[in-house]
Coordinates of C-alpha atoms (C1' of nucleotides) in Angstrom, one line a residue:
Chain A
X3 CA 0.0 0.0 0.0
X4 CA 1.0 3.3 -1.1
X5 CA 0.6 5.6 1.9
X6 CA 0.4 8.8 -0.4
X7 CA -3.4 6.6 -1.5
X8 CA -4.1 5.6 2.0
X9 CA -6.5 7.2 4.6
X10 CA -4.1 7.7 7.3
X11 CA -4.8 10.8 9.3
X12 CA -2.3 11.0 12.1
X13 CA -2.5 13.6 15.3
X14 CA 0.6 15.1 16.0
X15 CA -0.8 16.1 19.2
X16 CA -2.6 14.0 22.1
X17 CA -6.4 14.3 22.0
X18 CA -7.9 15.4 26.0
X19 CA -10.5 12.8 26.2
X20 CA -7.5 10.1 25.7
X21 CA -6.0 9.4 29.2
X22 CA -4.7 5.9 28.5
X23 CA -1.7 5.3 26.4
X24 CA -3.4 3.2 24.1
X25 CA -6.8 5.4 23.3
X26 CA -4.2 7.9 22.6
X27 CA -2.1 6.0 20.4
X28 CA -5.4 4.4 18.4
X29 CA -6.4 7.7 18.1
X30 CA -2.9 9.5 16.7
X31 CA -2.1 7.0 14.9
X32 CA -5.4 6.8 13.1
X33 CA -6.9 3.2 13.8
X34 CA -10.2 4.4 15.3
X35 CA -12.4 7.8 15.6
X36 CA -15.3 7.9 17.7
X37 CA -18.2 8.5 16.9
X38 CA -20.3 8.8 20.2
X39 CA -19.8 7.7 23.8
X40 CA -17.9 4.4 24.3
X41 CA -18.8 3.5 20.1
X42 CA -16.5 3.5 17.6
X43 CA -15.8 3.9 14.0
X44 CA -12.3 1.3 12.9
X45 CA -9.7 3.0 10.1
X46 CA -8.0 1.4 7.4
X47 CA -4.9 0.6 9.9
X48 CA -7.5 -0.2 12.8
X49 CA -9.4 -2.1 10.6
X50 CA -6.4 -4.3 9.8
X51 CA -5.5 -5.2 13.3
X52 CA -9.0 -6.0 14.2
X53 CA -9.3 -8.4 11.3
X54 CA -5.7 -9.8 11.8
X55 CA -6.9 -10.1 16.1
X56 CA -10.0 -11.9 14.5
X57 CA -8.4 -13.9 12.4
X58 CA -6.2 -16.1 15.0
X59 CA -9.3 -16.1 17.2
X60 CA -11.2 -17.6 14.2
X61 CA -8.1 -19.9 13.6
X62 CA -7.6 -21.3 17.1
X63 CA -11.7 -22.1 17.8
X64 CA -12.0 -23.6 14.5
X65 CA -8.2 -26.0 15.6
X66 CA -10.1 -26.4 19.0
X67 CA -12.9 -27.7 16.7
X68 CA -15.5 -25.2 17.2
X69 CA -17.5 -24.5 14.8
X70 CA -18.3 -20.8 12.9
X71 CA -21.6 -19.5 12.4
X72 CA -23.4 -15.9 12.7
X73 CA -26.3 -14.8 14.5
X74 CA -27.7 -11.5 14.3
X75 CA -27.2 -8.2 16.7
X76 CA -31.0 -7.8 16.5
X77 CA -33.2 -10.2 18.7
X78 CA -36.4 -10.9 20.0
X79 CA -37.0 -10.1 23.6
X80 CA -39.3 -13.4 24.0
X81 CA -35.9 -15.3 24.4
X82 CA -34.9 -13.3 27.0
X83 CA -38.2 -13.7 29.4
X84 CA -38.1 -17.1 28.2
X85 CA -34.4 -17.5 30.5
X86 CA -35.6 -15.0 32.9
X87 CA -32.6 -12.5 31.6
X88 CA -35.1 -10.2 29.9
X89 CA -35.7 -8.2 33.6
X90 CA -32.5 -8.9 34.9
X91 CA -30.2 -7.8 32.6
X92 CA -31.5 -4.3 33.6
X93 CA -30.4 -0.9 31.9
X94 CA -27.4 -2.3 30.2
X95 CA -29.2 -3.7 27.7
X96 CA -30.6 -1.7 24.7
X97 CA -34.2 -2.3 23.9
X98 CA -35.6 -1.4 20.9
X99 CA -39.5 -1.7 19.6
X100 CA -40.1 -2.4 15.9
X101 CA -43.2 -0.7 13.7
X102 CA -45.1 -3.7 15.0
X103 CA -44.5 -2.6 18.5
X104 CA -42.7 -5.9 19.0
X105 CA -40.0 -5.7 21.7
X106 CA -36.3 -6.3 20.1
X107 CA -32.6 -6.2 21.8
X108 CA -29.4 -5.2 20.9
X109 CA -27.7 -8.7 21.7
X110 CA -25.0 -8.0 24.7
X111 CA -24.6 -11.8 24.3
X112 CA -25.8 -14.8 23.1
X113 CA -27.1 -17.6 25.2
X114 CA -30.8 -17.2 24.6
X115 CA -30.7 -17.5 21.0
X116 CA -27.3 -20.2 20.7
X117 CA -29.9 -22.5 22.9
X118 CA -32.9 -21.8 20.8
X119 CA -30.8 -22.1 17.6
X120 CA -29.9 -25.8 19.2
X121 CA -33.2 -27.1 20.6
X122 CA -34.5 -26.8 17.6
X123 CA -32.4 -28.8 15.3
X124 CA -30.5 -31.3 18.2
X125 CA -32.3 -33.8 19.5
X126 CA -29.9 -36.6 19.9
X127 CA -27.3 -37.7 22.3
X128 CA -25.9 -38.8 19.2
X129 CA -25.4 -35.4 18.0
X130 CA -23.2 -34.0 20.7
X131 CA -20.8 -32.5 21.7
X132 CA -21.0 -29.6 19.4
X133 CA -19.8 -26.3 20.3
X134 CA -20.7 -23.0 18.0
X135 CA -19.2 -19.3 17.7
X136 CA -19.3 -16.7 16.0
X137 CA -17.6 -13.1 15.7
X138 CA -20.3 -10.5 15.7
X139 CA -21.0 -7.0 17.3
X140 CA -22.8 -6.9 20.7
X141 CA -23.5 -3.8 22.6
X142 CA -23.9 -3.7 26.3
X143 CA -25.6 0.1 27.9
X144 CA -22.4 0.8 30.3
X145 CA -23.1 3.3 32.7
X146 CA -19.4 4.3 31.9
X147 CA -17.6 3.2 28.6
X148 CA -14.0 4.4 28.9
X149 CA -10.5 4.0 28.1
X150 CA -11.2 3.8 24.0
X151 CA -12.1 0.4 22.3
X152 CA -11.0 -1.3 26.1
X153 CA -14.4 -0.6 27.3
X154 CA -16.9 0.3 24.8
X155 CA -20.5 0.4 24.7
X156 CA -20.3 -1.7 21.2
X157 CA -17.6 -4.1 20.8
X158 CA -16.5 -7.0 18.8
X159 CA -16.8 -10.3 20.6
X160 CA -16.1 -13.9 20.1
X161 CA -18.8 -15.6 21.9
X162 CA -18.7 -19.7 22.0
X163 CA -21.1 -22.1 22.9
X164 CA -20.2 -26.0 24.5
X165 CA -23.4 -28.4 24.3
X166 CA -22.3 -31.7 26.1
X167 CA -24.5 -34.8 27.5
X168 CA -23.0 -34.8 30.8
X169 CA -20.8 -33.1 33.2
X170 CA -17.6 -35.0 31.8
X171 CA -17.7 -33.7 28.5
X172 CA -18.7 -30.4 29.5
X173 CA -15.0 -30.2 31.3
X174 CA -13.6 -31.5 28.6
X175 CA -15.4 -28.8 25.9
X176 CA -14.6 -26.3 29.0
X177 CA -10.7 -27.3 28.3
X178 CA -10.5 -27.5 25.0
X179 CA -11.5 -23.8 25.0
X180 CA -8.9 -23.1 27.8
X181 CA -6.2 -24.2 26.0
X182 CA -7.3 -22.7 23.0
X183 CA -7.4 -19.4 24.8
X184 CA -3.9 -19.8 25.6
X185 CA -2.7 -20.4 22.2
X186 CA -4.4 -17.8 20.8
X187 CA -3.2 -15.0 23.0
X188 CA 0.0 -16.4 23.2
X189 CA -0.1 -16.0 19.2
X190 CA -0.8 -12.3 20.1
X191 CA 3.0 -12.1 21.8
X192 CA 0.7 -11.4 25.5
X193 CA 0.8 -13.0 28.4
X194 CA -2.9 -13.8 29.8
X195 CA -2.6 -15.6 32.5
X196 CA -6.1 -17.9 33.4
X197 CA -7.4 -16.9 36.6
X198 CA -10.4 -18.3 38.4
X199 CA -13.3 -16.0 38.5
X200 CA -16.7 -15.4 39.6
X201 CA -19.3 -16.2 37.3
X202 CA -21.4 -13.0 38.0
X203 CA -24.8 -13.0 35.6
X204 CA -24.0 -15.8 33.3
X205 CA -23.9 -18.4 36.4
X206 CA -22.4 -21.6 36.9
X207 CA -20.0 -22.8 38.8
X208 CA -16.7 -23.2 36.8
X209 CA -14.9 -19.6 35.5
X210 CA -11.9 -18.4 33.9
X211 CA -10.5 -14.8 33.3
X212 CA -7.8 -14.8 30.6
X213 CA -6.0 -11.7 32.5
X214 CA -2.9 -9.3 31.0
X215 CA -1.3 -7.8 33.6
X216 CA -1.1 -4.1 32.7
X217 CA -0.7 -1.0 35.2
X218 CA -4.4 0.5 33.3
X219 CA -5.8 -2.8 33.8
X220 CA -9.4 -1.9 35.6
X221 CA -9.6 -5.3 37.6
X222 CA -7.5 -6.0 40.8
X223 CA -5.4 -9.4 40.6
X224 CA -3.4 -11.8 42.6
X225 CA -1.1 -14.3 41.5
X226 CA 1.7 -16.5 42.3
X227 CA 5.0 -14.4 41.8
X228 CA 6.2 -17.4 39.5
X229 CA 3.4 -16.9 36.9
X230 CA 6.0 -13.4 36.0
X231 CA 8.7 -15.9 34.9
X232 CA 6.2 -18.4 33.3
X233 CA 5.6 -18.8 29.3
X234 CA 2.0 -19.3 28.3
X235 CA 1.4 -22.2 25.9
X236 CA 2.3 -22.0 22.0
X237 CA 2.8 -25.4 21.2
X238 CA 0.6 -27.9 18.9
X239 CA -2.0 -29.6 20.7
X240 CA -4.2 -32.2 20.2
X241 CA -7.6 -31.5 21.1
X242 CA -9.6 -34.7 21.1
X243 CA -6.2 -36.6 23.5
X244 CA -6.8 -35.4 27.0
X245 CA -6.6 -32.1 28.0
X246 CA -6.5 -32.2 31.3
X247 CA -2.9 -32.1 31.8
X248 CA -2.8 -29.1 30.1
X249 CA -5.5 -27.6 32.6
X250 CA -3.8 -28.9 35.4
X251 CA -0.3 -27.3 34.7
X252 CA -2.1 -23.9 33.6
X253 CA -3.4 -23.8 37.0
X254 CA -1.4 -24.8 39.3
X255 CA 0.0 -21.7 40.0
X256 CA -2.4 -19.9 42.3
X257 CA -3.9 -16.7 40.4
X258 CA -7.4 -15.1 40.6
X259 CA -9.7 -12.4 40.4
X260 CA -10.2 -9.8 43.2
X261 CA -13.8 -11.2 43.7
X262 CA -12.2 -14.9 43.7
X263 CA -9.3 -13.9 46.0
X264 CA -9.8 -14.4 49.5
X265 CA -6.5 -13.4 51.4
X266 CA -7.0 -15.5 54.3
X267 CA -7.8 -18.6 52.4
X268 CA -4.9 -17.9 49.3
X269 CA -2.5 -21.0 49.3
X270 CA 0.4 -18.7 48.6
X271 CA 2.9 -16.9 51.2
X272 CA 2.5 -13.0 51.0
X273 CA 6.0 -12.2 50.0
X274 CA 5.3 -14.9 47.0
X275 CA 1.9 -12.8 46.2
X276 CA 1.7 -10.9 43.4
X277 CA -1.0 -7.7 43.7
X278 CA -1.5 -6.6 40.3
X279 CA -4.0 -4.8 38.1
X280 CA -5.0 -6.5 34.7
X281 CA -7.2 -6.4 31.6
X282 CA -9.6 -9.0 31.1
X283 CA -9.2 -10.6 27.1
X284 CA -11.4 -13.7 27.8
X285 CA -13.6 -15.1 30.3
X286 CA -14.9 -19.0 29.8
X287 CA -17.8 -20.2 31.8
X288 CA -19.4 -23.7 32.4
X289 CA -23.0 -23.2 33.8
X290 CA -24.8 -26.6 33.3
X291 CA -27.9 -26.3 32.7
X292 CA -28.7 -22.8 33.5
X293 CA -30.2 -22.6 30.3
X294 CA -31.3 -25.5 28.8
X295 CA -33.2 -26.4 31.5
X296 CA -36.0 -23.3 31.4
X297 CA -35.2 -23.0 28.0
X298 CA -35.9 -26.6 27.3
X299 CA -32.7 -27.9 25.4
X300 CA -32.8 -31.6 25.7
X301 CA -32.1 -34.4 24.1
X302 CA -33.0 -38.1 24.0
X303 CA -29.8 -39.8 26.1
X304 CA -29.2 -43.7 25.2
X305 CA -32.1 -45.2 27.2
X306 CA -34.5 -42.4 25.4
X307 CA -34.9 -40.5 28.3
X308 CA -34.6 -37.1 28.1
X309 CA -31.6 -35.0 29.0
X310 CA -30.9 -31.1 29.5
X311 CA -27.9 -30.8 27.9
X312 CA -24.7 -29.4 29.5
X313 CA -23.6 -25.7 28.1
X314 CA -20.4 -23.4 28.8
X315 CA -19.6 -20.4 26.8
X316 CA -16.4 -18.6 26.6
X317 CA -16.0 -14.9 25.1
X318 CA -12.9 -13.3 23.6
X319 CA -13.1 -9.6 23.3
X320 CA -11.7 -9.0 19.9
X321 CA -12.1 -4.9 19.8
X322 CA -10.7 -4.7 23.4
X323 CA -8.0 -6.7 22.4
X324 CA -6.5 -4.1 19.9
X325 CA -6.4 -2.0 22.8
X326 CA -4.9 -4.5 25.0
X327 CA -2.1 -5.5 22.9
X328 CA -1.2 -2.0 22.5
X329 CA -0.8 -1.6 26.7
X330 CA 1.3 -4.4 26.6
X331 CA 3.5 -3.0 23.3
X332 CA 4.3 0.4 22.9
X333 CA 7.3 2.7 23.7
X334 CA 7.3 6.3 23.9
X335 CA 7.6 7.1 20.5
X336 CA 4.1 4.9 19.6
X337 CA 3.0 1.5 18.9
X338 CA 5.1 -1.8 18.8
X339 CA 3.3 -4.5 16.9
X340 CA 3.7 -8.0 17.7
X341 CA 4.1 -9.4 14.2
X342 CA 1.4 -11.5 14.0
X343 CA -1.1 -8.8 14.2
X344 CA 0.8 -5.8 12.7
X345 CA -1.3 -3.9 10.0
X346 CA 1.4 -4.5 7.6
X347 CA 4.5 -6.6 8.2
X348 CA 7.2 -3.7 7.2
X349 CA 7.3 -0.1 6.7
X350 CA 9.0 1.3 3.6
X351 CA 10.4 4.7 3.5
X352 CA 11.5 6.8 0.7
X353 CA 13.8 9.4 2.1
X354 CA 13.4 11.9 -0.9
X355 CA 10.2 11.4 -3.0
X356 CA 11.9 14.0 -5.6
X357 CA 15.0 12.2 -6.3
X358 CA 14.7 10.2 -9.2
X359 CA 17.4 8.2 -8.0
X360 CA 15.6 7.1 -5.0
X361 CA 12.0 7.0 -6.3
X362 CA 13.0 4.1 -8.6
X363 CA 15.0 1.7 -5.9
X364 CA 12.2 2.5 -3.8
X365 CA 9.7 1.8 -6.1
X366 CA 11.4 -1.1 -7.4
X367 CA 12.0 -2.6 -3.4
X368 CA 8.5 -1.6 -3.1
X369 CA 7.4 -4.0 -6.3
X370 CA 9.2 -6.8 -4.3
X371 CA 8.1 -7.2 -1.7
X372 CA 4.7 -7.2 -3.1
X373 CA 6.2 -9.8 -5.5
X374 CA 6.9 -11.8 -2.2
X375 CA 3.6 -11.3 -0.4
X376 CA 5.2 -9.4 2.1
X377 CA 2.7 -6.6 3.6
X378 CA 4.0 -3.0 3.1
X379 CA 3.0 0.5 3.6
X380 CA 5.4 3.0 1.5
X381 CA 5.8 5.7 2.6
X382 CA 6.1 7.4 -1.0
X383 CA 5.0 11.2 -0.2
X384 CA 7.1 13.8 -0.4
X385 CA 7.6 14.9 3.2
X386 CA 10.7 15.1 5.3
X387 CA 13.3 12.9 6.9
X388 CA 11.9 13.4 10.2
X389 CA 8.1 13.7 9.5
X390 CA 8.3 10.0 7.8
X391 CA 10.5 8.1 10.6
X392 CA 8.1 9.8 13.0
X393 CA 5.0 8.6 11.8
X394 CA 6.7 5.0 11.4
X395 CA 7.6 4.7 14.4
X396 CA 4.0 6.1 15.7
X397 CA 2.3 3.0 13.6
X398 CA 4.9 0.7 15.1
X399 CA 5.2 -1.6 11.7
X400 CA 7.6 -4.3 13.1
X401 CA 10.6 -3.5 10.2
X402 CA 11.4 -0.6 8.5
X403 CA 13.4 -0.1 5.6
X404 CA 14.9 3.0 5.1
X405 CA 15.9 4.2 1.1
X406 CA 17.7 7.6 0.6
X407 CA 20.6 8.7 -0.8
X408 CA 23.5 8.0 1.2
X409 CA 22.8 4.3 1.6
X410 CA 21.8 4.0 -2.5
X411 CA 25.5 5.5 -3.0
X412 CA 27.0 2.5 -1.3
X413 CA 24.6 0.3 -2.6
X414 CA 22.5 -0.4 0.8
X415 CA 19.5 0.1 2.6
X416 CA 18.4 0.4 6.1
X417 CA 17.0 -2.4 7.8
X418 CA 15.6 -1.3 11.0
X419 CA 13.6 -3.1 14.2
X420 CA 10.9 -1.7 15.8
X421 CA 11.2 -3.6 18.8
X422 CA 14.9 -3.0 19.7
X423 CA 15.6 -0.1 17.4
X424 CA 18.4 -1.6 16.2
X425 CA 19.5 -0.5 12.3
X426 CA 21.5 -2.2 10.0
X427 CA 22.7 -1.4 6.5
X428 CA 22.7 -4.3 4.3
X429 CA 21.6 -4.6 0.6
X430 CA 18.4 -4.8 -1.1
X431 CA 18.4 -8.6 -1.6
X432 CA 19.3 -9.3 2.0
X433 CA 16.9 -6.6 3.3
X434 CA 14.2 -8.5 1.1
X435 CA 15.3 -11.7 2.4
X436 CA 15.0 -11.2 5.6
X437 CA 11.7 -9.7 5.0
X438 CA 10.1 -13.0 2.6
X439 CA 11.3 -15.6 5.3
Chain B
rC218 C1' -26.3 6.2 39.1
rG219 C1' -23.7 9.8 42.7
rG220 C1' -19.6 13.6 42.5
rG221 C1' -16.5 16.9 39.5
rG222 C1' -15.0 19.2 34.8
rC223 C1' -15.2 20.7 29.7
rG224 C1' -17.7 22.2 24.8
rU225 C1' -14.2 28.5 20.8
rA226 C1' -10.4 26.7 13.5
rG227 C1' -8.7 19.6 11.7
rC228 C1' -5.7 19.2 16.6
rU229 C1' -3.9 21.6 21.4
rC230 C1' -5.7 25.7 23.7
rA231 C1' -6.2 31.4 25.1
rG232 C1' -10.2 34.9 25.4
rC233 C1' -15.2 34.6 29.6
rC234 C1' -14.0 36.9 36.0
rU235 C1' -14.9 42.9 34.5
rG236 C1' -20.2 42.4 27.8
rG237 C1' -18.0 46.3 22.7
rU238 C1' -14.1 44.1 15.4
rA239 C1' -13.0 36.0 16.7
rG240 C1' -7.4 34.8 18.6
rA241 C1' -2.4 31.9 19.2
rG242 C1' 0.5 27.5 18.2
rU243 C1' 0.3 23.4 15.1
rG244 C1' -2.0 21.3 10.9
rC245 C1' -4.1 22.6 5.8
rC246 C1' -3.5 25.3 0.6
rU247 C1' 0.1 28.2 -3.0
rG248 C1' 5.1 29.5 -4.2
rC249 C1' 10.4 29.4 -3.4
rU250 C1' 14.4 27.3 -0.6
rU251 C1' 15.4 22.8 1.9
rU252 C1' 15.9 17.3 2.9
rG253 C1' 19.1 10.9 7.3
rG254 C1' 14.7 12.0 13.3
rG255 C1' 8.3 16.2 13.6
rA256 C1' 12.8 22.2 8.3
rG257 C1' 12.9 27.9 6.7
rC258 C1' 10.7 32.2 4.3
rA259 C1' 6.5 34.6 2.0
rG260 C1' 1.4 34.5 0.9
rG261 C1' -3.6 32.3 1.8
rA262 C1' -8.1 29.6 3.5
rU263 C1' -10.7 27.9 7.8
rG264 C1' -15.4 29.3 12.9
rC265 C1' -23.9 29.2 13.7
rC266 C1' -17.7 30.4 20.2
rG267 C1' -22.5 22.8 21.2
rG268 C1' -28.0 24.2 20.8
rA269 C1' -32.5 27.0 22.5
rG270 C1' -34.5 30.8 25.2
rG271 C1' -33.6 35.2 28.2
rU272 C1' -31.1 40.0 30.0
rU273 C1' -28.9 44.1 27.2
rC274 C1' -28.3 49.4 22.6
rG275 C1' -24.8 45.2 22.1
rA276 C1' -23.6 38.3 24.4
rA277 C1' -18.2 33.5 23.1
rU278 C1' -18.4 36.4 27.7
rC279 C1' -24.1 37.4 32.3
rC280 C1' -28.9 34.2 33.5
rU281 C1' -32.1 29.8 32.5
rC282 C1' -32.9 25.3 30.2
rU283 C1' -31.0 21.6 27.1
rC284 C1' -27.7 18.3 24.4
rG285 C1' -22.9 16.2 24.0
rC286 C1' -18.1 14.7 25.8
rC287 C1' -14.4 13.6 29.6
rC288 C1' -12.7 12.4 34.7
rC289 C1' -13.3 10.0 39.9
rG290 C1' -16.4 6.4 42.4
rA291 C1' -20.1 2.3 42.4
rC292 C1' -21.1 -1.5 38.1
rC293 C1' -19.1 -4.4 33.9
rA294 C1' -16.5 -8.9 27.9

RNA sequence: CGGGGCGUAGCUCAGCCUGGUAGAGUGCCUGCUUUGGGAGCAGGAUGCCGGAGGUUCGAAUCCUCUCGCCCCGACCA
């Protein structure tokens, strides 16, 4: 991508109603502009990084064998009264009346209509365990939406769905979606560490918060001191062995919510304790049969009696993950993707647009690495030195490549890191190299 | 939902107290000179001063109402 095509518009200065450093640095480096309280509209670059976010998330569900679908944001409020959610969910969920005058909802999740989308076509033992999700827009009233795209009033969520015959293969659906969760954040270069929670509206009795520890993060944590030196899981697994292991291990080390944490009761010593603040990425609930009981989800078990099937679901906040990533990577100068969901994989920077010299090697670098599938933004326009590294460095493209005159006269380019900020010269083949592998 | 604050140029903000021609920096446009970390000079464009009422000869400024946004707290993927 050419940037002198793109729609790119950079702030040079901090917007006020920005106070954390990644609503600033959506906002200056043009990924997002909002358009009313706690809602958002998503930029070419945003856009980019949502999809790329989305993408593993869609990746990892489908290896954990989930299944995609898509339901609607609109839905009928009959569901809700049918679960007994319809009063409770209270103000924080947007009701809406069609011409008919028939009550409608702005879906803050998806329970009701996942367990009438099932009764109706499951009624087998035979036919489990299934679990569906999908990646759709869900709005949720907040009395307070704040810190950017972290907590928005609309938001993109992954919201999945376990159906099970008994308690058994409800844990293991419940752990195949834990250690999915930890691959796919891991793929995102973060740490979330799973941390038992409390299961607040959605009920049940089994809860997970996938937490990043981050100094903004808006819940109070503990955890075992060890889980700072611990990896999170990025190796192959497979899904239908047993996962328990894999549960086990993950949470051994003590580490839970502030609702969850009861000081007096907490295994671990205080000078091995851990008091931290965090931002919640994913939360994965089993609740039995919460809903398929009123809600009448059964199925006929071996003996032809029937059974209310056993549900979980588990959410991934895709939107608030953008944000997230960018409180765990970013310097002072701007963002520092992790590569695997950078807008584009390198930046490419023509030092002097009006040098005829430098316009073709660029031009012919830029040609490719396009030639070699490798993303790029060039910067081609015809702006200084200093406004070009700047803005680079704001976007926080993982490599840059630097082209002007001085290098081109010794035959070289500039190959810099984001991360480290390390530069090297080396020449175009190598640079490219580096870049295709 | 309680408490606090702010709405003036694309952005950051001054002006408001004490009513009298709409401002600065930055960005934007044109031209020239520049060019390895947010360049220089010259010229130029940009505002229903959030909205509605009111007071006044006269309102960005005073009063009333209203809408929007932000922050702290309680609540939450």
């Amino acid at each position: 991508m050419r940037l002198s095509a793109y729609f790119l518009p950079l702030l040079r200065e901090n917007p006020t109603e920005a106070q954390i450093v990644s609503h600033r640095l959506m906002l200056r480096a043009g990924m997002v502009r909002q358009s009313s309280a706690g809602i958002y509209s998503w930029l070419p670059l945003g856009f980019r990084v949502l999809q790329k976010v989305e993408q593993i998330v869609r990746e990892e569900q489908d290896a954990a064998g989930a299944l995609e679908v898509l339901m609607p944001t609109i839905q009928p409020a009959e569901l809700w009264r049918e679960s007994g959610r319809y009063e409770d969910y209270g103000k924080e969920m947007l009701r809406i009346t069609d011409r008919h005058e028939r009550e409608m909802l702005y879906g803050p999740t998806n329970e009701e209509l996942i367990t009438d989308i099932f009764r109706g076509a499951v009624k087998s033992y035979r036919d489990l365990p299934r679990n569906l999700y999908h990646i759709q827009w869900k709005f949720r009233d907040e009395v307070r939406p704040r810190f950017g795209v972290m907590r928005g009033r609309e938001f993109l969520m992954k919201d999945a769905y376990s159906f099970d015959l008994d308690a058994k293969g409800a844990k293991h659906s419940y752990n195949k979606m834990f250690v999915a969760y930890l691959r796919t954040f891991a793929r995102m270069g973060l740490k979330a560490i799973p941390m038992r929670a409390d299961t607040g509206p959605i009920g049940g009795d089994l809860s997970h918060e996938f937490i990043i520890l981050a100094e903004t993060g808006e819940s109070a944590v503990f955890c075992d001191k060890a889980w700072l030196q611990t990896d999170v899981l990025g190796t192959d697994v497979d899904f239908n062995g047993d996962l328990e292991p894999f549960f086990k291990k993950w949470t051994s080390l003590y580490a839970a919510t502030e609702e969850m944490h009861d000081p007096k009761a907490c295994p671990v010593p205080e000078d091995q304790l851990v008091s931290a603040r965090g931002i919640e990425v994913g939360h994965i609930f089993n609740f039995g049969t919460k809903y398929s009981k009123p809600m009448k989800a059964v199925v006929s078990g071996p003996d032809g009696a029937e059974i209310a099937v056993e549900m979980g679901s588990y959410g991934i906040g895709v939107s608030r993950l953008v944000g997230a990533i960018i409180e765990a990577c970013h310097d002072d100068a701007g963002i520092v993707w992790p590569e695997s969901v950078a807008p584009f994989k390198v930046g490419l920077i023509n030092l002097r647009a009006g040098d005829e010299k430098c316009r073709t090697a660029a031009d012919d670098f830029y040609k490719k690495l396009n030639a070699a599938g490798v993303e790029v933004l060039y910067d081609d326009r015809d702006e200084s030195p200093g406004v070009k590294f700047s803005a680079m460095d704001l976007i926080g493209l993982p490599y840059q490549v630097v082209i002007g005159p001085r290098g081109l006269d010794k035959g070289v380019v500039e190959f810099k890191s984001r991360r480290d900020g390390k530069r090297e010269e080396m020449s175009p083949e190598a640079a490219l190299n580096r870049l295709s592998t």
